[in-house]
CSV table of N, CA, C and O in Angstrom, one decimal:
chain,number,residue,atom,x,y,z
G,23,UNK,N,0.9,-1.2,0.0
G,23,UNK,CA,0.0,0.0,0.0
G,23,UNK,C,0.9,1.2,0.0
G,23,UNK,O,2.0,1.2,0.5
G,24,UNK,N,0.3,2.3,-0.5
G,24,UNK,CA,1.1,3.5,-0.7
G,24,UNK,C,0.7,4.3,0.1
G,24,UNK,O,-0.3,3.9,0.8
G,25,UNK,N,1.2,5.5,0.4
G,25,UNK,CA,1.2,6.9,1.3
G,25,UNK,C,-0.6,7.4,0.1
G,25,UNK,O,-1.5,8.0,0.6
G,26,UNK,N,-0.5,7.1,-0.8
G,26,UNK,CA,-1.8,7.9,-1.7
G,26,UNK,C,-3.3,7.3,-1.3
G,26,UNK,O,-4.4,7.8,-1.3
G,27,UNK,N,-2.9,5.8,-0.9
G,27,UNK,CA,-4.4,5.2,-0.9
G,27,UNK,C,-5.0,5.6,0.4
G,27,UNK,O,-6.2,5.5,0.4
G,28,UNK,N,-4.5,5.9,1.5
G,28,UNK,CA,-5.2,6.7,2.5
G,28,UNK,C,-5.5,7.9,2.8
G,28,UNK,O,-6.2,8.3,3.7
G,29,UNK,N,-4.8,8.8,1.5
G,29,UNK,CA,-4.8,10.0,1.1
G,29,UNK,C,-5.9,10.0,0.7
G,29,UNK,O,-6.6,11.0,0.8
G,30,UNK,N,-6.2,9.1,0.2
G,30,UNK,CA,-7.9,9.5,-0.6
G,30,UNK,C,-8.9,9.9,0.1
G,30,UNK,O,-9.8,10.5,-0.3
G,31,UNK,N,-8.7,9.4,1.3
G,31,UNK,CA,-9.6,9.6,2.3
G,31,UNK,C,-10.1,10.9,2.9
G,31,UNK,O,-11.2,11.1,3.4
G,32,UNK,N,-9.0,11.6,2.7
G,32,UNK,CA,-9.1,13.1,3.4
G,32,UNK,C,-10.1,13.4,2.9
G,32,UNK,O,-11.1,13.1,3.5
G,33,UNK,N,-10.1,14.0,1.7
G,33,UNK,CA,-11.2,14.5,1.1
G,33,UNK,C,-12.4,14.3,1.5
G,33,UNK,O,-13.1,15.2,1.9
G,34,UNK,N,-12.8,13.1,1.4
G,34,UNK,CA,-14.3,12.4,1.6
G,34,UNK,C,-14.3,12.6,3.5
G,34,UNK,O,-15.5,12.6,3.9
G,35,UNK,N,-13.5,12.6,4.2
G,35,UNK,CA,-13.6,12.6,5.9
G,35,UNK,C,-14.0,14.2,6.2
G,35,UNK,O,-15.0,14.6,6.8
G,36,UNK,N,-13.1,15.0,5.5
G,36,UNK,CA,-13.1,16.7,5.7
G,36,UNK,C,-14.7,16.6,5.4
G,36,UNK,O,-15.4,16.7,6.3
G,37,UNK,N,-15.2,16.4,4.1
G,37,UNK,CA,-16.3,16.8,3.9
G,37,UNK,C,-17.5,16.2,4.4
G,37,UNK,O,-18.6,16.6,4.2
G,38,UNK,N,-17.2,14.8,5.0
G,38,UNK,CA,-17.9,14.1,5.6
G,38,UNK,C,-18.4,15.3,7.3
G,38,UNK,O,-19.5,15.5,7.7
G,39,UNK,N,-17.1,15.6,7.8
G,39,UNK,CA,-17.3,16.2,9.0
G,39,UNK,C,-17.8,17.7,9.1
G,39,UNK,O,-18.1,18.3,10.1
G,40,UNK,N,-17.8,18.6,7.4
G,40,UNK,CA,-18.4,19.4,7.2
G,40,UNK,C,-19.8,19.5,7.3
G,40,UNK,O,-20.3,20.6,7.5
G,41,UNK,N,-20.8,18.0,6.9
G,41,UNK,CA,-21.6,17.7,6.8
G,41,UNK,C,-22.6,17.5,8.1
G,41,UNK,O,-23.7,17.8,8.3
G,42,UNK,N,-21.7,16.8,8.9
G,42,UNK,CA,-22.1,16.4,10.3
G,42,UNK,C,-22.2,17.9,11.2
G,42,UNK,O,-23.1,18.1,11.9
G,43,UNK,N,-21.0,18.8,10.8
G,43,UNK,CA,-21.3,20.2,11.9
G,43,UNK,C,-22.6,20.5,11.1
G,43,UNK,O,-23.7,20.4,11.8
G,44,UNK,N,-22.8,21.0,9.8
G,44,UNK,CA,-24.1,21.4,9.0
G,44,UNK,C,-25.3,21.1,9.9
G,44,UNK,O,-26.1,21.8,10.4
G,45,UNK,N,-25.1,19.7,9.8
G,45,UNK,CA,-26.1,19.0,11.2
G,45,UNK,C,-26.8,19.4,12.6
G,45,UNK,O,-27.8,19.4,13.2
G,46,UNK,N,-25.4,19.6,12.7
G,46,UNK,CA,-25.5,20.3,14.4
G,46,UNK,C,-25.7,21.7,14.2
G,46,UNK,O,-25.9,22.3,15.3
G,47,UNK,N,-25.8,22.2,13.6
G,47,UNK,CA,-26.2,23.6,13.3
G,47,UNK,C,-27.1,23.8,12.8
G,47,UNK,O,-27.3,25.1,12.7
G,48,UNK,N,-27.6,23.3,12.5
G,48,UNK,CA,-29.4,23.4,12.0
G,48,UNK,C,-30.0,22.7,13.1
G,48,UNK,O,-30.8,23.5,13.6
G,49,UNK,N,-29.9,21.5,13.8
G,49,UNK,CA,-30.8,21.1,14.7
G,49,UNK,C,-30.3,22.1,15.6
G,49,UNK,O,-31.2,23.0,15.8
G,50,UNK,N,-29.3,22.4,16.2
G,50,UNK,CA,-29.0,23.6,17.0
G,50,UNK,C,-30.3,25.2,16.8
G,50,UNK,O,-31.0,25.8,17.7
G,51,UNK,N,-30.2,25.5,15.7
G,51,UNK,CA,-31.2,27.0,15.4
G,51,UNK,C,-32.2,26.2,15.3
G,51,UNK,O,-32.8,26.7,16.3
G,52,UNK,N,-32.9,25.4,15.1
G,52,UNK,CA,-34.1,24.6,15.5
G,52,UNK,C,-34.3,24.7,16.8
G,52,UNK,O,-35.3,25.4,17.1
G,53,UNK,N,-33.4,24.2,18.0
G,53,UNK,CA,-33.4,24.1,19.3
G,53,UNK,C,-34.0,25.5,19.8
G,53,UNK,O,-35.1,25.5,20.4
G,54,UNK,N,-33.1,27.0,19.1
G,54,UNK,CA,-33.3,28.1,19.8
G,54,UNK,C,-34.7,28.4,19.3
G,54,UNK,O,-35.2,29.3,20.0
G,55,UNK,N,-35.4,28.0,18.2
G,55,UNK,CA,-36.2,28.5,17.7
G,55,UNK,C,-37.8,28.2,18.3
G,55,UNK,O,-38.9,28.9,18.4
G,56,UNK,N,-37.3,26.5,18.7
G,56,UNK,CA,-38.5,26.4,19.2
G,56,UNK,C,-38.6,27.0,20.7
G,56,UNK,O,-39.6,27.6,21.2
G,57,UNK,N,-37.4,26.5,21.5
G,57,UNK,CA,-37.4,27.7,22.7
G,57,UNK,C,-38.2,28.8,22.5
G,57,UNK,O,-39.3,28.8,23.0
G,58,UNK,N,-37.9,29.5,22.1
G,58,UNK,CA,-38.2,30.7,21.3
G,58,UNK,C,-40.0,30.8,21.4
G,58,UNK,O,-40.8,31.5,22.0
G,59,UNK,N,-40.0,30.0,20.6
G,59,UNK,CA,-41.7,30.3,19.7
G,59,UNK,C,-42.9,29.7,21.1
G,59,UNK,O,-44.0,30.2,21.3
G,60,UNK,N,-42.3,28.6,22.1
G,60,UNK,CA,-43.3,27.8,22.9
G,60,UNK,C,-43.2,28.7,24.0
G,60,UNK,O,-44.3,28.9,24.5
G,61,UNK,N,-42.2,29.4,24.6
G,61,UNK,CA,-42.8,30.5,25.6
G,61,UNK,C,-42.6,29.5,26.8
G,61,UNK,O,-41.9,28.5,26.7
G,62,UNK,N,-43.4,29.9,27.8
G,62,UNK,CA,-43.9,29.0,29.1
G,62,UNK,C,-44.3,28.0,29.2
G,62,UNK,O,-44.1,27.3,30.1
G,63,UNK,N,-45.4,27.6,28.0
G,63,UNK,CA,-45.9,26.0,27.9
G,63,UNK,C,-45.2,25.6,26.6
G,63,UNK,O,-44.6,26.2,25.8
G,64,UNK,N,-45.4,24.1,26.7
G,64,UNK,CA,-45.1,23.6,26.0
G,64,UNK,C,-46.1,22.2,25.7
G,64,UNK,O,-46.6,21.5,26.6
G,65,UNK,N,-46.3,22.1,24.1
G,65,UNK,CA,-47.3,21.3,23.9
G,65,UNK,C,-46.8,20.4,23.6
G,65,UNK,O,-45.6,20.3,23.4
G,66,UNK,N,-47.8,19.2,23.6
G,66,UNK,CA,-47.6,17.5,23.6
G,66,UNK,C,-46.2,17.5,22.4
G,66,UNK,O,-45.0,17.3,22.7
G,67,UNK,N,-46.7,17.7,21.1
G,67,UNK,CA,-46.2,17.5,20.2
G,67,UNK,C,-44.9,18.0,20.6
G,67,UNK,O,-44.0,17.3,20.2
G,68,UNK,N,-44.3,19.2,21.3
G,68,UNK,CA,-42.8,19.8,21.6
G,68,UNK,C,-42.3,18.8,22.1
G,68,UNK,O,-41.1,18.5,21.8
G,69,UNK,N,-43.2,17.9,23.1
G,69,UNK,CA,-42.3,17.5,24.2
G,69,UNK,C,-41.9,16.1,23.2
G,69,UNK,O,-40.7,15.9,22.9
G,70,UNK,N,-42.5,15.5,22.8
G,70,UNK,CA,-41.9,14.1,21.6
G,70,UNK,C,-40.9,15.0,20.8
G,70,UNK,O,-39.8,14.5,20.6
G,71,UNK,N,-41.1,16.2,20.4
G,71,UNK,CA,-39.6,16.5,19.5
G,71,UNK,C,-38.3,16.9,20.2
G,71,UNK,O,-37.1,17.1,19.7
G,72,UNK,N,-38.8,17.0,21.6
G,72,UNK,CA,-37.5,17.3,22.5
G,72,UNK,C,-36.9,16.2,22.7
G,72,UNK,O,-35.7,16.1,22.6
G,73,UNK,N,-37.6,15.4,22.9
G,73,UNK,CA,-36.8,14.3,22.7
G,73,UNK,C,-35.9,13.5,21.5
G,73,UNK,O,-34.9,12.7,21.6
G,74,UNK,N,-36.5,13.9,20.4
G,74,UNK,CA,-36.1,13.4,19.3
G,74,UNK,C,-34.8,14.5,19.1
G,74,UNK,O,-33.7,13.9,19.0
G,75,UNK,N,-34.9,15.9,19.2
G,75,UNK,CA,-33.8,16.3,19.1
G,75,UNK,C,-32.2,15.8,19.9
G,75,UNK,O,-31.1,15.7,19.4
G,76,UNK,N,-32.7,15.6,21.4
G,76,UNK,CA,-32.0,15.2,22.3
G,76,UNK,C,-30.9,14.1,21.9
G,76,UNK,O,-29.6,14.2,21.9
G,77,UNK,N,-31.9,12.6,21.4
G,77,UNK,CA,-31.5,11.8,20.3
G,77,UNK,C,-30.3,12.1,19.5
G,77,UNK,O,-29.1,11.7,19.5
G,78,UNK,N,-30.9,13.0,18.6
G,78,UNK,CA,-30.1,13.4,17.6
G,78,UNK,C,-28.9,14.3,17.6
G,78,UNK,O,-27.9,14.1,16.9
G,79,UNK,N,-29.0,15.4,18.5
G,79,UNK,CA,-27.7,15.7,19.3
G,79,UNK,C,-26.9,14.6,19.4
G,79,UNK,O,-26.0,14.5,18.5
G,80,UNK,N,-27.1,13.7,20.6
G,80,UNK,CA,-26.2,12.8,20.6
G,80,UNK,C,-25.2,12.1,19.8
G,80,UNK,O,-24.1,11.7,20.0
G,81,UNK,N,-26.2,11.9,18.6
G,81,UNK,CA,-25.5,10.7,17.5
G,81,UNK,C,-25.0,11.9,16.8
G,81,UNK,O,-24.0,11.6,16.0
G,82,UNK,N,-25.2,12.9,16.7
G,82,UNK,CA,-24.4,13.8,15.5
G,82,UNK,C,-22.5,13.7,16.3
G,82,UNK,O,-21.4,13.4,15.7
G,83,UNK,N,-22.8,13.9,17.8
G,83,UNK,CA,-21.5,14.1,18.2
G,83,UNK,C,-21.1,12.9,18.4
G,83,UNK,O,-20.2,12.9,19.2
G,84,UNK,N,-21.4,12.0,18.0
G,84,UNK,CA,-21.1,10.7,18.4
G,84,UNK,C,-20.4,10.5,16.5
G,84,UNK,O,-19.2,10.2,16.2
G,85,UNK,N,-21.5,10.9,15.6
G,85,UNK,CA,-20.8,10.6,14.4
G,85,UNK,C,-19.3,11.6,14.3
G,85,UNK,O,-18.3,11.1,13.9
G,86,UNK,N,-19.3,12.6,14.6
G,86,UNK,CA,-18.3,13.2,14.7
G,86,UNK,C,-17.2,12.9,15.1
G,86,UNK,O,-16.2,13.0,14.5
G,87,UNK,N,-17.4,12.5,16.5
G,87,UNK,CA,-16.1,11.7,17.2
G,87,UNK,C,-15.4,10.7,16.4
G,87,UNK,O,-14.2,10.7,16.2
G,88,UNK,N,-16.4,9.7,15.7
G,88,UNK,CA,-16.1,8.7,15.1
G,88,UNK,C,-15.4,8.7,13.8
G,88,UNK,O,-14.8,7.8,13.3
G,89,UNK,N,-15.8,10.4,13.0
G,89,UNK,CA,-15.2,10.4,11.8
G,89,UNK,C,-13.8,11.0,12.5
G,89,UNK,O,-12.8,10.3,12.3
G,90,UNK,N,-13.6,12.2,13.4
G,90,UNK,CA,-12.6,12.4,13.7
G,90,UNK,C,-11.2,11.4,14.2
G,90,UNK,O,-10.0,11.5,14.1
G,91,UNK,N,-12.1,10.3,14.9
G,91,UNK,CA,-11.1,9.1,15.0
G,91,UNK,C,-10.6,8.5,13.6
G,91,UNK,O,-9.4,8.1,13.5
G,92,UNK,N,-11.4,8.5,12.7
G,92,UNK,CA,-10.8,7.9,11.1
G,92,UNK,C,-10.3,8.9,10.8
G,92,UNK,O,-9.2,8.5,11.2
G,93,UNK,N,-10.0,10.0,10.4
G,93,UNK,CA,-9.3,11.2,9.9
G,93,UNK,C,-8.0,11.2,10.9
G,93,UNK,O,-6.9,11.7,10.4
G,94,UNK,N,-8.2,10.7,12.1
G,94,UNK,CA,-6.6,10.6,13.0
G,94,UNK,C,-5.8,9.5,12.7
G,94,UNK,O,-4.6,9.4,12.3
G,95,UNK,N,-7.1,8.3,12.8
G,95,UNK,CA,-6.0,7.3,12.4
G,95,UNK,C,-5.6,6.8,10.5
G,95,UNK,O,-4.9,5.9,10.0
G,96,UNK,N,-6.2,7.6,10.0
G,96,UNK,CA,-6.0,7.8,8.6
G,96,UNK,C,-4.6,8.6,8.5
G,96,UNK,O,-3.7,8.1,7.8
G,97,UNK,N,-4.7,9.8,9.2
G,97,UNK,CA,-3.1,10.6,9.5
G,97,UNK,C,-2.4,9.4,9.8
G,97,UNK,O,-1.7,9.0,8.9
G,98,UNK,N,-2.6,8.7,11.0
G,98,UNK,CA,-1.4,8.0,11.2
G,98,UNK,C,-1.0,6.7,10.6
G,98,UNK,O,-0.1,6.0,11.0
G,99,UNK,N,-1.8,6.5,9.8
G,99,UNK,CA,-1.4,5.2,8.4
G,99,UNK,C,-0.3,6.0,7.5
G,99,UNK,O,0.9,5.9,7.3
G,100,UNK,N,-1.3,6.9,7.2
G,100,UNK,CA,-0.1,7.8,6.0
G,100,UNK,C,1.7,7.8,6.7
G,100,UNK,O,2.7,7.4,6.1
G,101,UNK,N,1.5,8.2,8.2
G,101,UNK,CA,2.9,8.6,8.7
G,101,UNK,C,3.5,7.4,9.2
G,101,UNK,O,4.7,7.4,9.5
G,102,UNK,N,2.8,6.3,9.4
G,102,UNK,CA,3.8,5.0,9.1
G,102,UNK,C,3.7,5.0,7.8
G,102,UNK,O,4.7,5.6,7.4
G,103,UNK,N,3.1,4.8,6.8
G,103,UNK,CA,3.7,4.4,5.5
G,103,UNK,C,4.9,5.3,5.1
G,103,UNK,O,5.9,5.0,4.5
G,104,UNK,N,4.4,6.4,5.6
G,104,UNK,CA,6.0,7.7,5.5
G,104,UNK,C,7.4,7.1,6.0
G,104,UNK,O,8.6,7.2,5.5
G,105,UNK,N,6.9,6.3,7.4
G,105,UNK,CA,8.2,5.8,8.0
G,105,UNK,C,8.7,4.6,7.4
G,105,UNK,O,9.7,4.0,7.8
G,106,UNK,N,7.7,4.3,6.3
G,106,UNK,CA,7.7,2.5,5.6
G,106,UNK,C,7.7,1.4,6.9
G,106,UNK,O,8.7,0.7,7.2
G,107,UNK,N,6.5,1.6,7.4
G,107,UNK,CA,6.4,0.6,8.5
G,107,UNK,C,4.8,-0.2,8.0
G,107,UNK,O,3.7,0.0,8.6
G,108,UNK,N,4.9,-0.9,7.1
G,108,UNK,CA,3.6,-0.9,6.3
G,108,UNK,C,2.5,-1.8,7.1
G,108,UNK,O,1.3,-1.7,6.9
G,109,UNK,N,3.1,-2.9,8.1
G,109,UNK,CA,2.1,-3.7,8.6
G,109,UNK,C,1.5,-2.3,9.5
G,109,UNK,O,0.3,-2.1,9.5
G,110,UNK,N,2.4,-1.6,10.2
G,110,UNK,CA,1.5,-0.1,10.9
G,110,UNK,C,0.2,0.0,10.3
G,110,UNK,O,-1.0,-0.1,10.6
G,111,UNK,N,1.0,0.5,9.3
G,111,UNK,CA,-0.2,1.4,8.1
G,111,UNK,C,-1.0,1.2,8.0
G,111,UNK,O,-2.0,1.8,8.3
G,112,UNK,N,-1.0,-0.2,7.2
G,112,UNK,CA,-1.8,-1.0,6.9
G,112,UNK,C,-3.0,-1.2,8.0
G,112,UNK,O,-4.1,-1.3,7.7
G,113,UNK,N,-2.5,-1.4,9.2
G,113,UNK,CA,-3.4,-2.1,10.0
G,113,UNK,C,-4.2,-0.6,11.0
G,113,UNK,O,-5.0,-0.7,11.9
G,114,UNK,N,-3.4,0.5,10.4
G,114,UNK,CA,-4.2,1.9,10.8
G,114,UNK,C,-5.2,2.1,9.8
G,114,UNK,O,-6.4,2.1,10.1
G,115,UNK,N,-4.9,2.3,9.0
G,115,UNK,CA,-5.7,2.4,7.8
G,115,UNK,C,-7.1,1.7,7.9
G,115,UNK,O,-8.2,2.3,7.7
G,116,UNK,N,-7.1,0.2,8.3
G,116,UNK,CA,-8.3,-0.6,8.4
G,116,UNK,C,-9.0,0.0,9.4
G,116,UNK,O,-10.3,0.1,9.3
G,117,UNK,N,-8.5,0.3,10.2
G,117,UNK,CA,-9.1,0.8,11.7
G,117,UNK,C,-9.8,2.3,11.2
G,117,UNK,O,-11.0,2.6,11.5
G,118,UNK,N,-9.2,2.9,10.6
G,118,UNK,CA,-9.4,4.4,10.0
G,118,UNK,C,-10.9,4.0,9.3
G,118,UNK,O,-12.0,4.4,9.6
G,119,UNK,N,-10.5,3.0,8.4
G,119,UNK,CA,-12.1,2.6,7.6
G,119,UNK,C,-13.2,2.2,8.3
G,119,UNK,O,-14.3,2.3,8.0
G,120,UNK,N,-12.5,1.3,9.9
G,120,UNK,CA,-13.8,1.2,10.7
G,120,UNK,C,-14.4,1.7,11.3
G,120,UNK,O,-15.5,1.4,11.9
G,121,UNK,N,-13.5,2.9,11.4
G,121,UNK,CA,-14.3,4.5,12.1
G,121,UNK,C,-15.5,4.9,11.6
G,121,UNK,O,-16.6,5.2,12.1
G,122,UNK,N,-14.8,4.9,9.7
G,122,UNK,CA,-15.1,6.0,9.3
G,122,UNK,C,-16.7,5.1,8.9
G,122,UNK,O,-17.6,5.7,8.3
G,123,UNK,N,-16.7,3.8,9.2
G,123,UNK,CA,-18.0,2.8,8.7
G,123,UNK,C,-19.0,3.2,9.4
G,123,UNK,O,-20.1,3.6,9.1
G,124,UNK,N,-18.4,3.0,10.9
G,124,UNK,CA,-19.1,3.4,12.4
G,124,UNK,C,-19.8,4.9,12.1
G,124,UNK,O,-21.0,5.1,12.2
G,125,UNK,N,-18.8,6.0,11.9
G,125,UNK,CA,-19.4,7.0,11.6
G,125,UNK,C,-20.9,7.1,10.6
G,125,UNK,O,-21.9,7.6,11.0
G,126,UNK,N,-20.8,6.4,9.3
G,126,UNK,CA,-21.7,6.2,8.7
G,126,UNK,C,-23.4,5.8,9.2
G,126,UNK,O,-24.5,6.3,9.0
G,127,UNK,N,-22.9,4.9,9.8
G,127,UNK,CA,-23.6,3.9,10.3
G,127,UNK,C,-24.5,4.9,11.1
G,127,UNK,O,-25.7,5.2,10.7
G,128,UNK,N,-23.8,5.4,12.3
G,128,UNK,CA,-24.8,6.3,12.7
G,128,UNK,C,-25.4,7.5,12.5
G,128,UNK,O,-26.4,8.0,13.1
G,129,UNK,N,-24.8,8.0,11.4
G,129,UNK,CA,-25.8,9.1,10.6
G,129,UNK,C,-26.8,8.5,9.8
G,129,UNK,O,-27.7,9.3,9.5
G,130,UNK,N,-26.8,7.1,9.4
G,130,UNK,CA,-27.7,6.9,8.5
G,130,UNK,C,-28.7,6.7,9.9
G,130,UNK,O,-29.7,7.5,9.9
G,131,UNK,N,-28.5,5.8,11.2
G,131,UNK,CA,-29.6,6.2,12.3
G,131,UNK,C,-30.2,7.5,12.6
G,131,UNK,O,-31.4,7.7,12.9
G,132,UNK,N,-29.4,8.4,12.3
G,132,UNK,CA,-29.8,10.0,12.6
G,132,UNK,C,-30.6,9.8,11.4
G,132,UNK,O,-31.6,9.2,11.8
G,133,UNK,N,-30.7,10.0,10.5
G,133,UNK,CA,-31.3,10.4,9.1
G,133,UNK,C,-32.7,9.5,9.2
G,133,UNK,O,-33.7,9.9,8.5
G,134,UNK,N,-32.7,8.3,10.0
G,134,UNK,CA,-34.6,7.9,10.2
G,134,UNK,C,-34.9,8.1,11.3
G,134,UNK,O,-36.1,8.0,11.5
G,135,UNK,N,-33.9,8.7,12.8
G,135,UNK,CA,-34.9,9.5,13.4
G,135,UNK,C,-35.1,10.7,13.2
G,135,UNK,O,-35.7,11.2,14.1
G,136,UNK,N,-34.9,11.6,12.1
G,136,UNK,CA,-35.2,12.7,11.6
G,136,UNK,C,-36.1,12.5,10.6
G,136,UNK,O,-36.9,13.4,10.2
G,137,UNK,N,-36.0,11.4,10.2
G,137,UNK,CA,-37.7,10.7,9.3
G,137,UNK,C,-39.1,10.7,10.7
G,137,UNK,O,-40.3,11.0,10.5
G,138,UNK,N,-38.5,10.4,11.9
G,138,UNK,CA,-39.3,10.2,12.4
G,138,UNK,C,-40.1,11.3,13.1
G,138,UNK,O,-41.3,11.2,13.5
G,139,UNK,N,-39.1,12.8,13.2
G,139,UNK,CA,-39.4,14.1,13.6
G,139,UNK,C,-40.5,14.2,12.2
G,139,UNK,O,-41.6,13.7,12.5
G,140,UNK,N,-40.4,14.6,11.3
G,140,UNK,CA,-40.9,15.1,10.2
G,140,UNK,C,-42.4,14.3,10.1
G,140,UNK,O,-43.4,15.0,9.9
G,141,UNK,N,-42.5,13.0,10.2
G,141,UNK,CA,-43.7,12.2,11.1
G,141,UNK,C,-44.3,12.9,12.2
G,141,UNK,O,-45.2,13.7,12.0
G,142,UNK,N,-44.1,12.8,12.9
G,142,UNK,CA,-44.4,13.7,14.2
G,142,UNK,C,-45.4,15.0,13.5
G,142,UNK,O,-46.6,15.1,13.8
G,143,UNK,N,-44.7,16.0,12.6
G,143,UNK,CA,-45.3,17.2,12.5
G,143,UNK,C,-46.1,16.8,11.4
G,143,UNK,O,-47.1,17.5,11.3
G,144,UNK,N,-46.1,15.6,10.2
G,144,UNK,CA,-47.4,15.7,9.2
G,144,UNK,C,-48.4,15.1,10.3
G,144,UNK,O,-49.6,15.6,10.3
G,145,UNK,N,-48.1,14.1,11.1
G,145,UNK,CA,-49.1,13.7,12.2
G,145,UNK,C,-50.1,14.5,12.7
G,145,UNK,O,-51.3,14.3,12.8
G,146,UNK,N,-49.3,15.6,13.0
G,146,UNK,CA,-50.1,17.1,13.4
G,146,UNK,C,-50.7,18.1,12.5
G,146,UNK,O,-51.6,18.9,12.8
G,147,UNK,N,-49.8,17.9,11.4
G,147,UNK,CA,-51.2,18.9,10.2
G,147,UNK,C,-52.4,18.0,10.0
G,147,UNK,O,-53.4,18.5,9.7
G,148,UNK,N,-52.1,16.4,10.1
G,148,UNK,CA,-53.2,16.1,9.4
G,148,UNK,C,-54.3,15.7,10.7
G,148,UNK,O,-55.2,15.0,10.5
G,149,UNK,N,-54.0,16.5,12.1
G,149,UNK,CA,-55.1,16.6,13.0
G,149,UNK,C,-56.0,17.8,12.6
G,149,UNK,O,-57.1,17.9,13.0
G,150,UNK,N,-55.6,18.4,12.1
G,150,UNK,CA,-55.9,19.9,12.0
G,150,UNK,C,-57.4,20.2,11.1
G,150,UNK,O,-57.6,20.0,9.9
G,151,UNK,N,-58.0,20.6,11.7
G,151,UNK,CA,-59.5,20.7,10.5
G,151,UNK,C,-59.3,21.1,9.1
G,151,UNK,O,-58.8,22.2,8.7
G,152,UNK,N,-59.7,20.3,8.4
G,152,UNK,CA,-59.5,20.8,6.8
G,152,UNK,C,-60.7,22.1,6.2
G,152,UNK,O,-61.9,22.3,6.5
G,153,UNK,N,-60.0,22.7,5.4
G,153,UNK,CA,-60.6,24.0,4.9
G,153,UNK,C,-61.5,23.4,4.0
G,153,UNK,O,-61.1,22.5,3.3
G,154,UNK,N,-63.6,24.0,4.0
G,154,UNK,CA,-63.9,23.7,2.9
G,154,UNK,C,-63.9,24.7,1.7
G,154,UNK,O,-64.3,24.3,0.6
């Protein structure tokens, strides 16, 4: 294996973890927003998406951790293969890819409990009396 085939990876991790802050920063202005809008009470339906947010907090920083572990131990494949220590590398590199799997793994979790938010709210238009 070469110093390039773990190289490839940057790209796709950088922008992987650009993706995941995107994440946290929209459910974040979400957070202040509904603070915001519910005031002193808070209705049925807030309290199920407080939770769902809660949820999803967690696993964003949870995916994050996990890409940032593949992006470290991806660095440190490259810098054994630099030192030509290739079983290192080699066996960083795998580890890098099972981060960066793990990482996956749990965003695609985040992405159906955020199917399950968006449920939540057609659930609630379609309580709502229809216009004749």
């Amino acid at each position: 294996m070469t110093l390039t085939t773990p190289g490839l990876l940057f790209p796709a991790i950088s922008l992987l973890l650009l993706a995941y802050t995107n994440r946290f920063l929209v459910l974040a202005q979400l957070i202040r927003e509904l603070n915001a809008r519910e005031g002193d009470t808070i209705r049925p339906l807030v309290k199920a998406q407080i939770e769902n947010l809660r949820k999803r907090i967690r696993l964003i920083r949870r995916m994050q951790v996990w890409g940032v572990i593949a992006f470290l131990l991806c660095t440190s494949s490259m810098f054994a293969l630099f030192l030509e220590i290739s079983l290192l590398g080699i066996t960083l590199f795998g580890a890098s890819l099972c981060s960066l799997t793990l990482s996956l793994l749990l965003s695609l979790y985040e992405i159906h409990i955020s199917c399950d938010a968006i449920e939540l709210e057609l659930q609630n238009i379609e309580k709502k009396p229809q216009q004749d």
